[in-house]
Coordinates of C-alpha atoms and ligand atoms in Angstrom, one line a residue:
M1 CA -21.6 11.5 37.3
T2 CA -17.9 11.8 36.5
F3 CA -15.8 8.7 37.1
A4 CA -12.5 7.3 36.0
I5 CA -11.4 3.9 34.7
H6 CA -7.7 2.9 34.9
G7 CA -6.1 0.9 32.1
L8 CA -2.8 0.7 30.3
A9 CA -1.4 3.7 28.4
V10 CA -0.9 2.7 24.8
A11 CA -0.7 5.8 22.7
R12 CA 0.1 9.2 23.9
G13 CA -2.1 12.3 24.0
I14 CA -5.5 13.4 25.0
A15 CA -8.7 12.6 23.2
I16 CA -12.1 14.1 24.1
G17 CA -15.2 12.8 22.4
R18 CA -18.4 10.8 22.5
A19 CA -18.4 7.1 23.1
V20 CA -19.2 4.7 20.3
L21 CA -19.7 1.3 21.8
V22 CA -19.2 -1.4 19.3
A23 CA -22.2 -3.7 19.4
S24 CA -21.7 -7.4 20.1
S25 CA -24.1 -8.6 17.5
R26 CA -23.4 -11.9 15.8
V27 CA -23.9 -10.4 12.4
D28 CA -21.0 -8.4 11.1
V29 CA -22.4 -5.0 10.3
A30 CA -20.9 -2.1 8.3
H31 CA -20.5 1.2 10.1
Y32 CA -20.3 4.4 8.1
F33 CA -21.8 7.9 8.0
I34 CA -24.5 8.6 5.5
E35 CA -25.3 11.9 3.7
A36 CA -28.2 14.0 5.2
S37 CA -30.1 13.3 2.0
Q38 CA -30.0 9.6 2.7
V39 CA -31.7 9.7 6.1
D40 CA -35.2 8.8 4.9
A41 CA -33.9 6.0 2.7
E42 CA -31.9 4.6 5.6
I43 CA -34.9 4.7 8.0
D44 CA -36.9 3.0 5.3
R45 CA -34.3 0.2 5.2
V46 CA -34.8 -0.5 8.9
R47 CA -38.5 -0.3 8.5
I48 CA -38.5 -2.8 5.7
G49 CA -36.2 -5.1 7.6
R50 CA -38.4 -4.9 10.7
N51 CA -41.6 -5.5 8.7
A52 CA -40.1 -8.6 7.2
V53 CA -39.4 -10.0 10.7
V54 CA -42.9 -9.0 11.9
D55 CA -44.5 -10.8 8.9
E56 CA -42.3 -13.8 9.6
I57 CA -43.5 -13.9 13.2
H58 CA -47.1 -13.5 12.1
R59 CA -46.7 -16.5 9.8
L60 CA -45.2 -18.5 12.5
Q61 CA -48.0 -17.6 14.9
A62 CA -50.6 -18.6 12.3
S63 CA -48.9 -22.0 11.9
V64 CA -48.7 -22.5 15.6
I65 CA -52.3 -21.7 16.1
H66 CA -53.1 -24.0 13.3
M67 CA -51.7 -26.9 15.3
G68 CA -54.7 -26.6 17.6
P69 CA -54.7 -25.8 21.3
K70 CA -53.3 -29.1 22.5
E71 CA -50.1 -29.2 20.3
A72 CA -49.4 -25.5 20.3
P73 CA -46.5 -24.9 22.7
H74 CA -47.5 -22.2 25.1
E75 CA -44.0 -21.0 25.6
L76 CA -43.5 -20.4 21.9
I77 CA -46.8 -18.4 21.6
A78 CA -45.7 -16.3 24.5
L79 CA -42.2 -15.8 23.1
L80 CA -43.5 -14.7 19.7
D81 CA -45.8 -12.2 21.4
V82 CA -42.7 -10.8 23.3
H83 CA -40.8 -10.6 20.0
L84 CA -43.6 -8.7 18.3
M85 CA -43.8 -6.3 21.3
L86 CA -40.1 -5.7 21.2
L87 CA -40.1 -5.1 17.5
Q88 CA -42.8 -2.5 17.9
D89 CA -41.3 -0.8 20.9
D90 CA -41.2 3.0 20.6
E91 CA -37.8 3.2 22.2
L92 CA -36.2 0.9 19.7
I93 CA -37.7 2.6 16.7
G94 CA -37.3 6.1 18.1
G95 CA -33.7 5.4 19.1
V96 CA -32.8 4.1 15.7
K97 CA -34.3 7.1 14.0
H98 CA -32.3 9.4 16.3
W99 CA -28.9 7.7 15.4
I100 CA -29.7 7.9 11.7
T101 CA -31.2 11.5 11.7
D102 CA -29.0 13.2 14.3
R103 CA -25.7 11.3 13.9
L104 CA -26.0 10.2 10.3
Y105 CA -25.2 6.6 11.2
N106 CA -26.0 4.0 8.6
A107 CA -29.0 1.8 9.3
E108 CA -27.2 -1.2 10.7
W109 CA -24.9 0.9 12.9
A110 CA -28.0 2.8 14.2
L111 CA -29.8 -0.5 15.0
T112 CA -26.9 -2.1 16.8
T113 CA -26.2 1.1 18.7
Q114 CA -29.8 1.3 20.0
L115 CA -29.6 -2.4 20.8
E116 CA -26.7 -1.6 23.2
V117 CA -28.6 1.3 24.8
I118 CA -31.7 -0.8 25.5
A119 CA -29.7 -3.9 26.4
R120 CA -28.0 -1.8 29.1
Q121 CA -31.4 -0.9 30.5
F122 CA -32.3 -4.6 30.6
D123 CA -29.1 -5.4 32.5
E124 CA -30.1 -2.9 35.2
M125 CA -33.5 -4.4 35.8
E126 CA -34.2 -6.0 39.1
D127 CA -36.8 -8.5 37.7
E128 CA -35.0 -11.5 36.5
Y129 CA -37.7 -12.4 33.9
L130 CA -37.4 -8.9 32.4
R131 CA -33.6 -9.0 32.5
E132 CA -33.7 -12.2 30.5
R133 CA -35.6 -10.5 27.7
K134 CA -32.3 -9.0 26.6
A135 CA -31.6 -12.2 24.8
D136 CA -34.9 -11.8 22.9
L137 CA -34.0 -8.3 22.0
E138 CA -30.6 -9.4 20.6
Q139 CA -32.3 -12.1 18.7
I140 CA -34.9 -9.9 17.0
T141 CA -32.3 -7.2 16.3
E142 CA -30.2 -9.8 14.6
K143 CA -33.1 -11.0 12.5
V144 CA -33.8 -7.4 11.4
L145 CA -30.2 -7.1 10.4
L146 CA -30.3 -10.3 8.5
A147 CA -33.6 -9.2 6.8
M148 CA -31.9 -6.0 5.8
Q149 CA -29.1 -8.0 4.3
G150 CA -31.7 -10.1 2.5
E151 CA -30.8 -13.3 4.2
A152 CA -33.2 -16.0 5.2
L153 CA -34.6 -15.7 8.6
S154 CA -34.4 -18.5 11.0
M155 CA -36.0 -19.1 14.3
V156 CA -33.1 -21.0 15.7
P157 CA -32.1 -19.8 19.2
P158 CA -29.0 -17.7 19.4
P159 CA -25.7 -19.4 20.3
K160 CA -24.1 -18.7 23.7
R161 CA -22.3 -15.3 24.0
A162 CA -18.9 -16.8 23.7
E163 CA -19.6 -18.1 20.3
R164 CA -20.6 -14.8 18.9
K165 CA -18.7 -13.0 16.2
T166 CA -17.7 -9.5 16.8
S167 CA -19.2 -6.9 14.6
Q168 CA -16.2 -4.6 14.1
Q169 CA -15.1 -5.9 10.8
D170 CA -16.4 -3.2 8.5
L171 CA -16.1 -0.1 10.5
L172 CA -15.1 2.2 7.7
L173 CA -16.1 5.7 8.3
D174 CA -15.8 8.9 6.4
D175 CA -15.4 12.3 7.9
T176 CA -18.9 13.8 7.5
V177 CA -19.5 14.3 11.2
D178 CA -17.3 16.6 13.3
V179 CA -18.0 15.4 16.9
P180 CA -14.9 13.4 17.8
L181 CA -15.8 9.8 18.4
I182 CA -14.1 7.4 20.7
L183 CA -14.4 3.7 20.0
I184 CA -15.0 1.4 23.0
A185 CA -15.0 -2.3 22.7
H186 CA -14.4 -5.3 24.9
E187 CA -11.8 -6.5 22.5
L188 CA -10.4 -5.6 19.1
S189 CA -8.2 -7.9 17.0
P190 CA -5.2 -6.5 15.2
A191 CA -7.1 -6.9 11.9
D192 CA -10.0 -4.9 13.3
M193 CA -7.6 -2.1 14.3
L194 CA -6.2 -2.1 10.8
Q195 CA -9.7 -1.4 9.5
F196 CA -10.0 1.5 11.8
K197 CA -6.8 3.1 10.3
Q198 CA -9.1 4.5 7.7
S199 CA -11.7 5.7 10.2
V200 CA -12.3 9.0 12.0
F201 CA -12.0 7.7 15.6
A202 CA -10.2 10.1 17.8
G203 CA -9.2 7.4 20.3
F204 CA -9.7 3.8 21.4
I205 CA -10.5 2.0 24.6
T206 CA -10.6 -1.7 25.1
D207 CA -11.4 -3.8 28.1
V208 CA -8.7 -6.3 27.5
G209 CA -5.2 -6.3 26.0
G210 CA -1.6 -5.6 27.1
K211 CA 0.7 -2.7 26.3
T212 CA 2.6 -4.6 23.6
S213 CA -0.3 -6.7 22.3
H214 CA -0.6 -6.4 18.5
T215 CA -3.9 -4.5 18.9
A216 CA -2.0 -1.9 21.0
I217 CA 0.8 -1.8 18.5
V218 CA -1.5 -0.9 15.7
A219 CA -3.3 1.7 17.8
R220 CA 0.1 3.3 18.5
S221 CA 0.9 3.3 14.9
M222 CA -2.2 5.3 14.3
D223 CA -0.9 7.9 16.6
I224 CA -4.1 8.6 18.5
P225 CA -4.7 8.3 22.2
A226 CA -5.6 4.8 23.3
V227 CA -6.0 2.8 26.5
V228 CA -6.2 -1.0 26.7
G229 CA -6.9 -3.2 29.6
A230 CA -9.5 -0.8 30.9
R231 CA -11.4 -3.8 32.3
L232 CA -15.1 -3.0 32.4
S233 CA -15.1 0.1 30.2
S234 CA -17.4 -1.4 27.6
Q235 CA -19.9 -2.1 30.3
L236 CA -19.5 1.1 32.4
V237 CA -19.6 3.6 29.6
R238 CA -22.9 4.2 27.8
Q239 CA -23.4 4.9 24.2
D240 CA -22.8 8.5 23.4
D241 CA -21.3 9.4 26.9
W242 CA -18.7 12.1 26.8
V243 CA -15.3 10.5 27.4
I244 CA -11.7 11.7 27.9
I245 CA -8.8 9.4 27.1
D246 CA -5.6 10.4 28.8
G247 CA -3.2 8.3 26.7
D248 CA -0.2 9.3 28.8
A249 CA -1.6 8.1 32.1
G250 CA -3.8 5.3 30.8
V251 CA -6.9 6.8 32.3
V252 CA -10.4 7.1 30.9
V253 CA -12.6 9.9 32.4
V254 CA -16.3 9.3 31.8
D255 CA -19.0 12.0 31.8
P256 CA -16.5 14.7 32.8
S257 CA -17.6 17.9 34.7
P258 CA -17.0 21.2 32.9
I259 CA -13.9 21.9 35.1
I260 CA -12.3 18.5 34.2
L261 CA -13.2 19.0 30.6
A262 CA -11.5 22.4 30.6
E263 CA -8.4 21.0 32.3
Y264 CA -8.0 18.2 29.8
G265 CA -8.8 20.6 26.9
F266 CA -5.8 22.6 28.1
K267 CA -3.6 19.5 28.4
Q268 CA -4.6 18.5 24.9
R269 CA -3.6 21.9 23.4
Q270 CA -0.3 21.7 25.4
H271 CA 0.4 18.3 23.9
E272 CA -0.2 19.5 20.4
L273 CA 2.2 22.4 21.0
D274 CA 4.9 20.0 22.2
R275 CA 4.5 17.9 19.2
G276 CA 4.6 20.9 16.9
R277 CA 7.9 21.9 18.5
L278 CA 9.3 18.5 17.8
T279 CA 8.8 18.9 14.1
R280 CA 11.7 21.4 14.1
L281 CA 13.9 18.3 14.4
L282 CA 12.7 16.7 11.3
H283 CA 15.7 17.5 9.2
T284 CA 18.3 17.4 12.0
P285 CA 20.6 14.3 11.6
A286 CA 20.3 12.0 14.6
V287 CA 23.8 12.3 16.1
T288 CA 24.7 12.2 19.8
L289 CA 26.6 14.9 21.6
D290 CA 29.8 12.8 21.2
G291 CA 29.2 12.4 17.5
Q292 CA 27.7 8.9 17.3
K293 CA 25.4 8.6 14.2
I294 CA 22.1 6.9 15.2
E295 CA 19.8 5.2 12.6
L296 CA 16.1 5.9 13.3
L297 CA 13.9 3.5 11.3
A298 CA 10.2 3.0 11.0
N299 CA 7.9 0.1 11.8
I300 CA 5.1 -0.2 9.3
E301 CA 2.0 -2.5 8.9
M302 CA 0.9 -1.6 5.4
P303 CA 2.7 -0.4 2.2
E304 CA 0.8 2.9 2.5
D305 CA 2.5 3.6 5.9
A306 CA 5.7 4.3 4.0
L307 CA 4.4 7.8 3.4
G308 CA 4.1 8.4 7.2
A309 CA 7.6 7.0 7.7
I310 CA 9.1 9.4 5.1
K311 CA 7.2 12.3 6.6
A312 CA 8.5 11.5 10.1
G313 CA 12.1 11.6 8.9
A314 CA 12.7 7.8 9.0
V315 CA 15.9 6.7 7.2
G316 CA 14.3 3.5 6.2
V317 CA 11.8 0.8 7.4
G318 CA 13.3 -1.5 10.0
L319 CA 10.2 -3.7 10.3
F320 CA 7.4 -4.1 7.8
R321 CA 5.0 -6.5 9.6
S322 CA 3.9 -8.3 6.4
E323 CA 1.2 -10.4 8.2
F324 CA -1.2 -7.5 8.0
L325 CA -1.5 -8.3 4.3
F326 CA -2.7 -11.7 5.3
M327 CA -5.3 -10.8 7.8
G328 CA -9.1 -10.4 7.7
R329 CA -9.4 -12.2 4.3
Q330 CA -11.5 -15.2 5.5
G331 CA -8.4 -17.4 5.3
K332 CA -7.8 -16.6 1.5
L333 CA -4.1 -15.7 1.5
P334 CA -2.7 -13.1 -0.9
N335 CA -1.1 -14.7 -4.0
E336 CA 2.5 -13.9 -5.2
E337 CA 1.4 -11.1 -7.6
E338 CA -0.6 -9.3 -4.9
Q339 CA 2.2 -9.6 -2.4
Y340 CA 4.8 -8.5 -4.9
Q341 CA 2.8 -5.4 -5.7
A342 CA 2.4 -4.6 -2.0
Y343 CA 6.1 -5.0 -1.2
R344 CA 7.0 -3.0 -4.3
R345 CA 4.7 -0.2 -3.2
A346 CA 6.4 -0.1 0.2
I347 CA 9.9 -0.1 -1.4
E348 CA 9.0 2.5 -3.9
G349 CA 7.3 4.5 -1.2
M350 CA 10.5 4.7 0.7
Q351 CA 12.2 6.4 -2.2
G352 CA 15.5 4.5 -2.3
L353 CA 15.8 4.0 1.5
P354 CA 16.1 0.5 2.8
V355 CA 12.9 -1.6 3.7
T356 CA 13.1 -4.6 5.9
I357 CA 10.3 -6.9 5.2
R358 CA 9.5 -9.4 7.8
T359 CA 8.1 -12.7 6.6
V360 CA 4.6 -13.5 7.9
D361 CA 4.2 -13.7 11.7
V362 CA 0.7 -14.9 12.3
G363 CA -0.5 -16.9 15.3
A364 CA -0.7 -16.1 19.0
D365 CA -2.6 -12.7 19.3
K366 CA -2.5 -12.2 15.5
P367 CA -5.1 -14.6 14.1
L368 CA -5.5 -14.6 10.3
D369 CA -9.1 -13.9 10.8
N370 CA -11.4 -13.3 13.8
A371 CA -13.6 -16.1 12.7
L372 CA -10.6 -18.5 12.4
Q373 CA -9.2 -17.6 15.7
D374 CA -7.1 -20.5 17.0
E375 CA -8.8 -21.7 20.1
A376 CA -7.8 -25.3 19.6
H377 CA -4.3 -24.7 20.9
L378 CA -3.8 -24.2 24.6
N379 CA -0.8 -22.0 24.3
P380 CA -0.9 -20.2 20.9
A381 CA 2.0 -17.9 21.8
L382 CA 4.1 -21.1 22.1
G383 CA 2.5 -22.8 19.2
L384 CA 2.6 -22.7 15.4
R385 CA 3.5 -19.0 15.0
A386 CA 5.7 -17.0 12.7
I387 CA 8.4 -18.9 11.0
R388 CA 7.0 -22.2 12.4
W389 CA 3.8 -21.5 10.5
S390 CA 5.8 -20.7 7.4
L391 CA 7.9 -23.7 7.5
A392 CA 4.9 -25.9 8.1
D393 CA 3.5 -24.7 4.8
P394 CA 6.4 -24.4 2.4
A395 CA 4.3 -23.6 -0.7
M396 CA 2.8 -20.5 1.1
F397 CA 6.3 -19.5 2.4
L398 CA 7.8 -19.9 -1.1
T399 CA 5.1 -17.7 -2.5
Q400 CA 6.0 -14.9 0.0
L401 CA 9.7 -15.3 -0.6
R402 CA 9.4 -15.1 -4.3
A403 CA 7.2 -12.0 -4.0
I404 CA 9.8 -10.3 -1.7
L405 CA 12.7 -11.2 -3.9
R406 CA 10.9 -9.8 -7.0
A407 CA 10.0 -6.6 -5.1
A408 CA 13.7 -6.3 -4.2
A409 CA 14.5 -5.5 -7.8
H410 CA 12.8 -2.1 -7.2
G411 CA 15.0 -0.8 -4.4
Q412 CA 16.9 -1.7 -1.3
A413 CA 15.1 -4.6 0.5
N414 CA 16.1 -6.8 3.5
L415 CA 14.4 -10.0 4.4
L416 CA 13.7 -10.6 8.1
I417 CA 12.7 -13.9 9.7
P418 CA 10.7 -14.0 12.9
M419 CA 10.8 -16.4 15.9
L420 CA 13.8 -18.5 14.8
V421 CA 15.4 -20.6 17.5
H422 CA 16.8 -23.8 16.1
A423 CA 19.8 -24.2 13.8
S424 CA 17.7 -26.7 11.8
E425 CA 15.0 -24.0 11.3
I426 CA 17.7 -21.6 10.1
R427 CA 19.0 -24.1 7.5
H428 CA 15.5 -25.0 6.4
T429 CA 14.7 -21.3 5.9
M430 CA 17.9 -20.6 4.0
A431 CA 17.2 -23.7 1.7
L432 CA 13.8 -22.3 0.9
I433 CA 15.1 -18.8 0.1
D434 CA 17.6 -20.5 -2.3
R435 CA 14.7 -22.5 -3.8
A436 CA 12.6 -19.4 -4.3
R437 CA 15.5 -17.9 -6.3
V438 CA 15.8 -21.0 -8.4
E439 CA 12.1 -21.0 -9.1
L440 CA 12.3 -17.4 -10.2
D441 CA 15.3 -18.2 -12.4
N442 CA 13.4 -21.1 -14.0
R443 CA 10.5 -18.8 -14.7
G444 CA 12.9 -16.1 -16.1
V445 CA 11.5 -13.6 -13.6
A446 CA 13.7 -10.7 -12.4
Y447 CA 14.5 -10.3 -8.7
G448 CA 16.9 -8.3 -6.6
P449 CA 19.5 -8.9 -3.9
V450 CA 18.4 -9.0 -0.3
K451 CA 20.3 -9.0 3.0
I452 CA 18.9 -11.6 5.2
G453 CA 18.3 -11.0 8.9
A454 CA 16.9 -12.9 11.9
M455 CA 14.8 -11.6 14.8
I456 CA 16.1 -12.3 18.2
E457 CA 12.9 -12.6 20.2
I458 CA 13.2 -15.9 22.0
P459 CA 15.7 -16.1 24.9
A460 CA 17.1 -19.3 23.5
A461 CA 18.1 -17.4 20.3
A462 CA 19.7 -14.6 22.4
L463 CA 21.7 -17.3 24.2
T464 CA 22.9 -19.0 21.1
L465 CA 23.9 -16.1 19.0
K466 CA 26.9 -17.9 17.4
V467 CA 24.7 -19.8 14.9
F468 CA 22.7 -16.6 14.1
L469 CA 25.9 -14.6 13.5
K470 CA 27.1 -17.4 11.2
Y471 CA 24.1 -17.4 8.9
F472 CA 22.7 -13.9 8.9
D473 CA 23.7 -10.5 7.6
F474 CA 22.0 -8.6 10.4
L475 CA 19.9 -9.2 13.6
S476 CA 16.9 -7.4 14.9
I477 CA 15.9 -7.7 18.5
G478 CA 12.2 -8.1 19.0
T479 CA 11.9 -7.0 22.6
N480 CA 8.1 -7.4 22.7
D481 CA 8.4 -11.2 22.4
L482 CA 11.7 -11.4 24.1
I483 CA 10.2 -9.9 27.3
Q484 CA 7.1 -12.1 26.9
Y485 CA 9.1 -15.3 26.6
T486 CA 11.8 -14.4 29.2
L487 CA 9.4 -13.4 31.9
A488 CA 6.6 -15.9 31.0
I489 CA 4.1 -13.0 30.7
D490 CA 1.5 -13.1 28.0
R491 CA 2.0 -9.7 26.3
A492 CA -1.8 -9.5 25.5
D493 CA -3.0 -10.3 29.0
E494 CA -3.9 -7.2 31.0
S495 CA -4.1 -9.2 34.3
V496 CA -0.3 -9.7 34.3
A497 CA 0.6 -6.5 32.5
H498 CA 2.2 -5.0 35.7
L499 CA 4.8 -7.8 35.5
Y500 CA 5.7 -7.2 31.9
D501 CA 8.9 -5.3 32.6
P502 CA 11.4 -4.3 29.9
L503 CA 13.8 -3.4 32.7
H504 CA 13.9 -6.8 34.3
P505 CA 17.6 -7.6 34.7
A506 CA 17.2 -10.8 32.7
V507 CA 15.7 -8.9 29.8
L508 CA 18.4 -6.3 29.9
R509 CA 21.1 -8.9 30.0
L510 CA 19.7 -10.6 26.9
V511 CA 19.3 -7.3 25.0
A512 CA 22.7 -6.0 26.0
G513 CA 24.4 -9.3 25.3
T514 CA 23.0 -9.4 21.8
I515 CA 24.0 -5.8 21.0
A516 CA 27.5 -6.3 22.4
E517 CA 28.1 -9.6 20.5
C518 CA 26.9 -8.1 17.2
N519 CA 29.0 -5.0 17.7
A520 CA 32.1 -7.1 18.5
Q521 CA 31.5 -9.1 15.3
G522 CA 30.7 -6.1 13.2
K523 CA 27.2 -7.3 12.5
H524 CA 24.4 -4.8 12.1
V525 CA 21.9 -5.0 15.0
S526 CA 18.7 -3.1 15.6
V527 CA 15.9 -3.1 18.1
C528 CA 12.5 -3.2 16.5
G529 CA 10.3 -4.0 19.6
E530 CA 8.4 -1.2 21.4
M531 CA 11.4 -0.5 23.6
A532 CA 13.0 1.2 20.7
G533 CA 10.3 3.9 20.6
D534 CA 10.1 4.4 24.4
T535 CA 11.9 7.6 25.1
S536 CA 12.5 6.6 28.7
L537 CA 14.7 3.8 27.4
T538 CA 16.6 5.6 24.6
R539 CA 19.6 6.5 26.8
L540 CA 19.9 3.0 28.2
L541 CA 19.9 1.4 24.8
L542 CA 22.4 3.9 23.6
G543 CA 24.6 3.1 26.6
M544 CA 24.3 -0.6 25.7
G545 CA 25.9 0.3 22.3
L546 CA 22.7 0.3 20.2
R547 CA 23.0 2.5 17.1
S548 CA 19.9 1.4 15.2
F549 CA 16.3 1.9 16.5
S550 CA 13.1 0.9 14.7
M551 CA 9.7 2.3 15.9
H552 CA 6.4 3.7 14.9
P553 CA 6.9 6.8 12.8
A554 CA 5.1 8.9 15.4
Q555 CA 7.8 8.2 17.9
I556 CA 10.8 9.0 15.8
L557 CA 11.1 12.7 16.6
A558 CA 10.8 12.3 20.3
V559 CA 13.5 9.6 20.3
K560 CA 15.6 11.8 18.1
Q561 CA 15.4 14.6 20.7
E562 CA 16.7 12.1 23.3
V563 CA 19.6 11.1 21.0
L564 CA 20.6 14.7 20.4
R565 CA 20.8 15.3 24.1
A566 CA 22.8 12.1 24.9
D567 CA 26.5 11.5 25.3
A568 CA 26.8 7.8 24.3
G569 CA 30.3 7.4 25.8
K570 CA 29.2 8.5 29.2
L571 CA 26.0 6.5 29.0
A572 CA 28.0 3.3 28.5
L573 CA 29.3 3.4 32.0
W574 CA 25.9 4.3 33.4
A575 CA 24.2 1.5 31.5
E576 CA 26.6 -1.0 33.1
Q577 CA 25.6 0.2 36.6
V578 CA 21.9 -0.1 35.6
M579 CA 22.4 -3.6 34.5
A580 CA 24.1 -4.6 37.7
D581 CA 21.1 -3.4 39.8
D582 CA 18.5 -5.7 41.3
E583 CA 15.8 -3.3 40.2
P584 CA 17.1 -1.3 37.3
G585 CA 13.8 0.6 37.0
L586 CA 14.6 2.6 40.1
R587 CA 17.9 3.9 38.7
I588 CA 16.3 4.8 35.4
M589 CA 13.7 6.8 37.1
K590 CA 16.3 8.8 39.1
H591 CA 18.4 9.6 36.0
Ligands
PEP601 C1 8.8 -8.0 18.8 O1 8.4 -9.1 19.1 O2 9.4 -7.2 19.5 C2 8.4 -7.6 17.4 C3 8.9 -6.5 16.9 O3 7.6 -8.3 16.7 P1 6.0 -8.4 17.0 O4 5.7 -7.3 17.9 O5 5.3 -8.2 15.7 O6 5.8 -9.7 17.6
MG602 MG1 7.7 -10.6 17.8

């Protein structure tokens, strides 16, 4: 039966494919496609793993029976029987074989996929006793996975669900299967998303997350349709269901009828044609009708993204989110050499164009590692995040600063500092930059000049620009956080996503005030938050006097099209009217 789930539109376009539900096993499992010639070997791996668990249970049964009828706990005997029965269940075995043979999933992926299928059936059972057997099924599946990994089996009961690790870490796929696949998960961390950059997924759906959560940002950078905050999607959609993602409307259509499928197929082709047309603008300079030159820069997450930035016609990188180099490494941070090589690759990849490297911004919704997620702090977005984290660990920060300064010898590099708010933090940061230079001098290592900029992403910073203008060569407005902190709306929380409003008059006042002040002082200013890539806001930002926009490469041509149609002089008057409105959103819609 066809039904729709509404969420938040993250990345444009239409994706049509089969659902891949990421299993919630405690064991991190790899997901990849195998060759057809490996099918038998893969089925064998599962069989060997399963047999190991069966043997283990038999041994345990023997030792329990050995205790004698009085001591032998009846519950344990019954439980072991249930586990044996589940392990030998035809549906489990048949299903696993199906995923391996027909879909070429690797053994672990096949096992966790079939676990999801059967677990769903247990959830739907009326009988409470049977429903509760789902936990047993999860437990034995996990044991088989561990046995396949050659780890010791334990009969310890599973931890509560909340303590479970997600299993999305190693989802690296190749392109041996041609049915488009759509990944559905309750939650994906930014680091998980980064892993998926190498994958073949045609789209993403998550139950949780806001439009400017970092998970959504990475999904957008991949330029494939995605919907977040689609509440119960991971429960309502079944493994292998046909699913349509309408990334423009933020809608997920499940099990579509042939008519709906045809309609979305048409929309998908239309979308591709529109995008194709935009490529004609690739070499057109971004200049408004009244001759204002506009700088269109790229936001990147990894050095390799520089290629996409060049291909999209970016005239530089306005934001390299360096924290992605630090994530998913079990807390082991990259050393100076590794970072230097990464920054150098980004700089060289941009072929002489400027690259703005932002120092590490971890914390809040960007944990270093899923397993190390900061649950100890009540308010991580207000906690030890970004520059606060860096200043709390000067040795780590100096390592990064030295690496960036060294990389700057290979091209045009700018250094950008996130989340600053206090003059003392600014002075402390500047002192550490000086110290990094001295340390390199002492070691006799070459380094290059850098312009130093600050992100304006906390209202207090936007309201005390004087000190920022005194110390910094340029400013970059991080509207994602500026909105979050101005409106007290967690950018990653879908339950308040409807209140996350870039057009709130207070936000507009802070953005416009920062641009105006920088323009008056002759200081370079850019917007690098998601507002910069939102074509419905291009004219407003131009009207506010913005001349530098930094966004995902995929958005550059669409924004350029808006620029080419705009008359910046006329827009200045209109922008003033918008900002004087109680509800600026209404005027923007009418324009
Ligand atoms: C911002 O806050 O707008 C920004 C660009 O930084 P991030 O999204 O990484 O927090
Ligand atoms: Mg930010």
